[in-house]
Short mmCIF file of C-alpha atoms in Angstrom, two decimals:
data_model
loop_
_atom_site.label_atom_id
_atom_site.label_comp_id
_atom_site.label_asym_id
_atom_site.label_seq_id
_atom_site.Cartn_x
_atom_site.Cartn_y
_atom_site.Cartn_z
CA MET G 1 -0.12 -0.13 0.04
CA LYS G 2 1.18 3.62 -0.42
CA ASN G 3 0.72 6.05 2.33
CA SER G 4 -2.48 7.82 0.70
CA LEU G 5 -4.52 10.60 2.12
CA CYS G 6 -6.70 7.76 3.79
CA GLU G 7 -3.60 6.64 5.79
CA LYS G 8 -2.69 10.27 6.55
CA ILE G 9 -6.44 10.97 7.78
CA ILE G 10 -6.64 7.93 9.98
CA TRP G 11 -3.15 8.80 11.88
CA TYR G 12 -4.30 12.56 12.28
CA ALA G 13 -7.48 11.70 12.91
CA LEU G 14 -7.33 8.47 15.50
CA SER G 15 -3.76 8.67 17.07
CA PRO G 16 -4.35 11.59 19.23
CA THR G 17 -7.13 9.96 21.20
CA ILE G 18 -5.16 6.52 21.46
CA PHE G 19 -2.39 8.44 22.72
CA GLN G 20 -4.20 9.91 25.24
CA PHE G 21 -5.40 6.82 26.35
CA ILE G 22 -1.95 5.57 26.74
CA LYS G 23 -1.13 8.69 28.70
CA GLN G 24 -3.77 8.06 30.90
CA TYR G 25 -3.05 4.57 31.82
CA TRP G 26 0.82 4.45 31.76
CA LYS G 27 1.84 7.10 33.75
CA ASP G 28 5.62 7.15 33.60
CA ILE G 29 5.81 6.43 29.94
CA ASP G 30 7.91 8.33 27.42
CA ILE G 31 5.14 9.41 25.18
CA LYS G 32 7.08 11.24 22.38
CA ASN G 33 9.21 7.95 21.91
CA VAL G 34 6.00 5.90 21.83
CA LYS G 35 4.44 8.17 19.07
CA ARG G 36 7.79 7.95 17.10
CA ILE G 37 8.20 4.33 17.10
CA SER G 38 4.77 4.18 16.33
CA LYS G 39 4.80 6.42 13.37
CA ASN G 40 7.71 4.59 11.67
CA ASN G 41 5.77 1.20 12.58
CA TYR G 42 2.83 2.66 10.81
CA LYS G 43 4.76 3.45 7.87
CA ASP G 44 6.76 0.32 7.51
CA ILE G 45 3.57 -1.67 7.83
CA ILE G 46 1.86 0.09 5.30
CA LYS G 47 4.49 -0.63 2.77
CA ARG G 48 4.71 -4.00 3.20
CA THR G 49 0.53 -4.54 2.93
CA PRO G 50 -1.00 -5.45 -0.41
CA ASP G 51 -3.27 -2.58 -1.78
CA ILE G 52 -6.78 -3.08 -1.40
CA GLY G 53 -7.82 -0.29 -3.79
CA SER G 54 -8.52 3.35 -3.27
CA LEU G 55 -10.73 4.73 -0.55
CA ARG G 56 -13.50 5.87 -3.40
CA LYS G 57 -13.47 2.30 -4.48
CA ASN G 58 -13.42 0.51 -1.27
CA PRO G 59 -14.44 2.57 1.84
CA LEU G 60 -13.03 -1.00 3.80
CA ARG G 61 -9.36 0.24 3.34
CA VAL G 62 -10.24 2.31 6.39
CA CYS G 63 -10.55 -0.46 8.53
CA LEU G 64 -7.12 -1.86 7.37
CA THR G 65 -5.42 1.15 7.84
CA SER G 66 -7.17 1.34 11.55
CA GLY G 67 -5.89 -2.07 12.00
CA ILE G 68 -2.40 -1.34 11.09
CA LEU G 69 -2.68 1.95 13.41
CA TRP G 70 -3.49 -0.34 16.42
CA LEU G 71 -0.59 -2.95 15.73
CA SER G 72 2.12 -0.21 15.17
CA ILE G 73 1.19 1.49 18.27
CA TYR G 74 1.31 -1.88 20.36
CA GLU G 75 4.60 -2.71 18.79
CA ALA G 76 5.66 0.79 19.97
CA MET G 77 4.68 0.02 23.85
CA GLU G 78 7.15 -2.80 23.83
CA GLY G 79 5.70 -5.26 25.79
CA LYS G 80 4.35 -3.00 28.35
CA MET G 81 0.67 -3.66 26.76
CA ASN G 82 -1.19 -6.86 27.29
CA GLN G 83 -3.76 -8.12 24.82
CA GLU G 84 -6.75 -7.15 27.49
CA GLN G 85 -5.12 -3.51 27.07
CA PHE G 86 -5.13 -3.55 23.59
CA GLU G 87 -8.77 -4.23 23.46
CA GLU G 88 -9.20 -1.23 25.93
CA MET G 89 -7.06 0.82 23.43
CA VAL G 90 -9.29 -0.45 20.53
CA SER G 91 -12.24 0.83 22.31
CA ALA G 92 -10.82 4.02 23.40
CA THR G 93 -10.41 4.74 19.79
CA ILE G 94 -14.22 4.90 19.22
CA GLU G 95 -14.06 8.45 21.27
CA ALA G 96 -12.04 10.03 18.20
CA PRO G 97 -14.41 12.79 17.32
CA MET G 98 -14.12 12.31 13.59
CA LEU G 99 -15.09 8.63 14.00
CA LYS G 100 -18.01 9.39 16.28
CA LYS G 101 -19.34 12.09 14.06
CA ASN G 102 -19.12 9.82 10.66
CA PHE G 103 -20.98 7.03 12.28
CA GLN G 104 -23.74 8.92 13.66
CA LYS G 105 -24.57 10.61 10.60
CA GLN G 106 -24.88 7.52 8.87
CA LYS G 107 -28.46 6.22 7.85
CA ALA G 108 -27.97 2.72 8.32
CA PHE G 109 -31.76 2.28 8.37
CA ASP G 110 -32.76 3.47 4.94
CA ILE G 111 -33.78 0.95 2.16
CA LYS G 112 -32.13 3.31 -0.53
CA THR G 113 -28.79 3.60 1.29
CA GLN G 114 -28.73 -0.31 1.69
CA LYS G 115 -29.12 -0.81 -1.80
CA LYS G 116 -26.45 1.44 -2.76
CA LYS G 117 -24.12 -0.43 -0.12
CA THR G 118 -24.89 -3.50 -1.86
CA GLU G 119 -23.64 -2.01 -5.35
CA LYS G 120 -20.79 -0.49 -3.62
CA ASN G 121 -19.63 -4.03 -2.22
CA LYS G 122 -19.35 -5.20 -5.36
CA ILE G 123 -17.21 -2.53 -6.51
CA ALA G 124 -14.95 -2.99 -3.41
CA ASN G 125 -14.88 -6.87 -3.75
CA ALA G 126 -13.76 -6.32 -7.40
CA ALA G 127 -10.99 -3.92 -6.10
CA SER G 128 -8.72 -6.67 -5.12
CA ASP G 129 -9.03 -10.30 -4.85
CA SER G 130 -5.93 -10.15 -2.38
CA GLU G 131 -6.65 -11.79 1.14
CA PHE G 132 -6.19 -8.53 2.67
CA ASN G 133 -9.66 -7.50 1.43
CA TRP G 134 -12.68 -8.42 2.52
CA ASN G 135 -15.27 -10.21 0.51
CA THR G 136 -18.78 -8.62 1.38
CA GLU G 137 -22.27 -9.86 1.09
CA LEU G 138 -25.48 -7.48 1.92
CA ILE G 139 -28.68 -9.14 2.53
CA LEU G 140 -31.71 -6.99 2.84
CA GLY G 141 -34.19 -7.40 5.68
CA ARG G 142 -38.00 -7.82 5.85
CA ASP G 143 -37.83 -4.08 6.23
CA GLU G 144 -35.47 -1.26 6.31
CA ASN G 145 -35.04 -1.71 10.23
CA GLU G 146 -33.04 -5.06 9.44
CA TYR G 147 -30.32 -6.31 7.30
CA THR G 148 -27.40 -8.84 7.43
CA ILE G 149 -23.95 -8.38 6.07
CA ILE G 150 -21.94 -11.54 5.55
CA TYR G 151 -18.11 -11.12 5.28
CA HIS G 152 -16.65 -14.25 3.42
CA ARG G 153 -13.00 -12.98 3.93
CA CYS G 154 -11.46 -10.59 6.31
CA GLY G 155 -8.73 -8.34 5.44
CA LEU G 156 -7.78 -7.66 9.13
CA CYS G 157 -6.94 -11.31 9.64
CA ALA G 158 -4.42 -11.24 6.77
CA LEU G 159 -3.04 -8.21 8.28
CA GLY G 160 -2.65 -10.28 12.06
CA LYS G 161 -0.94 -13.39 10.35
CA GLN G 162 1.39 -10.76 8.11
CA GLU G 163 2.43 -8.91 11.54
CA HIS G 164 2.31 -12.29 13.90
CA HIS G 165 -0.21 -10.98 16.04
CA GLU G 166 -3.15 -13.39 15.05
CA GLU G 167 -3.98 -13.31 18.72
CA LEU G 168 -4.94 -9.70 18.62
CA ILE G 169 -7.50 -9.37 15.85
CA PRO G 170 -10.43 -10.79 17.54
CA TYR G 171 -10.26 -7.70 20.07
CA MET G 172 -10.81 -5.68 16.87
CA CYS G 173 -13.71 -7.25 16.38
CA LYS G 174 -15.29 -5.57 19.59
CA MET G 175 -15.30 -2.45 17.42
CA ASP G 176 -17.98 -3.44 15.29
CA TYR G 177 -20.38 -3.55 17.93
CA GLU G 178 -19.33 0.14 19.09
CA THR G 179 -19.73 1.47 15.83
CA ILE G 180 -23.28 0.03 15.06
CA THR G 181 -24.23 1.04 18.37
CA MET G 182 -23.45 4.69 17.20
CA MET G 183 -25.43 4.40 14.15
CA GLY G 184 -28.76 3.47 16.03
CA GLY G 185 -28.35 -0.19 15.44
CA VAL G 186 -28.13 -3.40 17.55
CA LEU G 187 -25.50 -5.81 16.22
CA LYS G 188 -26.02 -9.79 16.37
CA ARG G 189 -23.42 -12.43 15.54
CA LYS G 190 -22.70 -16.06 15.96
CA GLY G 191 -19.34 -16.21 14.99
CA THR G 192 -15.97 -14.30 13.18
CA ILE G 193 -13.26 -15.39 10.96
CA ALA G 194 -11.03 -14.15 13.77
CA THR G 195 -12.07 -16.53 16.30
CA GLY G 196 -12.44 -19.51 13.76
CA ALA G 197 -15.62 -19.38 12.09
CA ASP G 198 -16.45 -19.67 8.39
CA CYS G 199 -17.44 -15.93 8.17
CA CYS G 200 -18.44 -12.87 9.78
CA ASP G 201 -22.36 -13.03 10.03
CA PHE G 202 -23.73 -9.37 11.20
CA TYR G 203 -27.25 -9.43 11.75
CA ILE G 204 -28.32 -5.45 12.26
CA CYS G 205 -31.51 -4.30 13.51
CA LYS G 206 -32.74 -0.63 14.49
CA LYS G 207 -32.65 -0.26 18.32
CA GLY G 208 -36.17 -0.23 19.52
CA SER G 209 -37.66 -1.65 16.46
CA LYS G 210 -39.90 -4.75 16.50
CA TRP G 211 -36.83 -6.73 15.18
CA ASP G 212 -34.74 -5.86 18.58
CA LYS G 213 -35.61 -9.15 20.59
#
C-alpha cells in the first residue's frame, strides 16, 4: 500500500485519542518516544501490506488502515501493553471526534442506502482479490429496519497473520458493536473469521424496532 490520503487521515484523526489513552494509563511512559516509534511502524506496515484499492472504490480500506494503526502502536509499547489493554485501546478509539461524527450521521436503516451499499460492496469486492481485502455480501431484511452482512473474507485476519499478531485480531472485532451502536443499531452475530468461524455473520437491526428482540 501507499501512504495515501486515507492513511494520513486515519493517523491524524485517531492517533491523538489513542495516545491520550496511553498517557492516562501508563503514567511513567515516554509518550514522545512511543509516538515516534509508532509512526515509523505505521509507515513500515503500510509499505509491506498489499493494496486493496482506493478509498473511493473500497471504504474498507479504512478498516485495514485502522488495524495497521493499532498494531503499530502496540508494537511501539514494547511489551508494556497486554492483550486486554490492547482491547481497551481499540475501544478507546471510538472517542475520536471524527469517528463518532462519521458513524452517527450514517443512515443505516434506509432502504435506498442499503441498496447503494450492496452495489458499493460489489465494487469493493472487485477492487482486489487479495486476502487483505474483504469479501462482503449484504442481504436486505424484511423491512428497512433490519439487514444482514456476511463477510466471507477478512482483511484484518490477513494483517494479523502478516504481522504475527493473530491473537490480537479478535479484540478488533469489538469495534463492530461500538460503531453499529453509534448508528442507532444492534449487532448480533454467531461468530467471526478471527475466532475460527467460516464467516463473520452480522445481523443488524434498528434499536427499539420490532426486530430488536
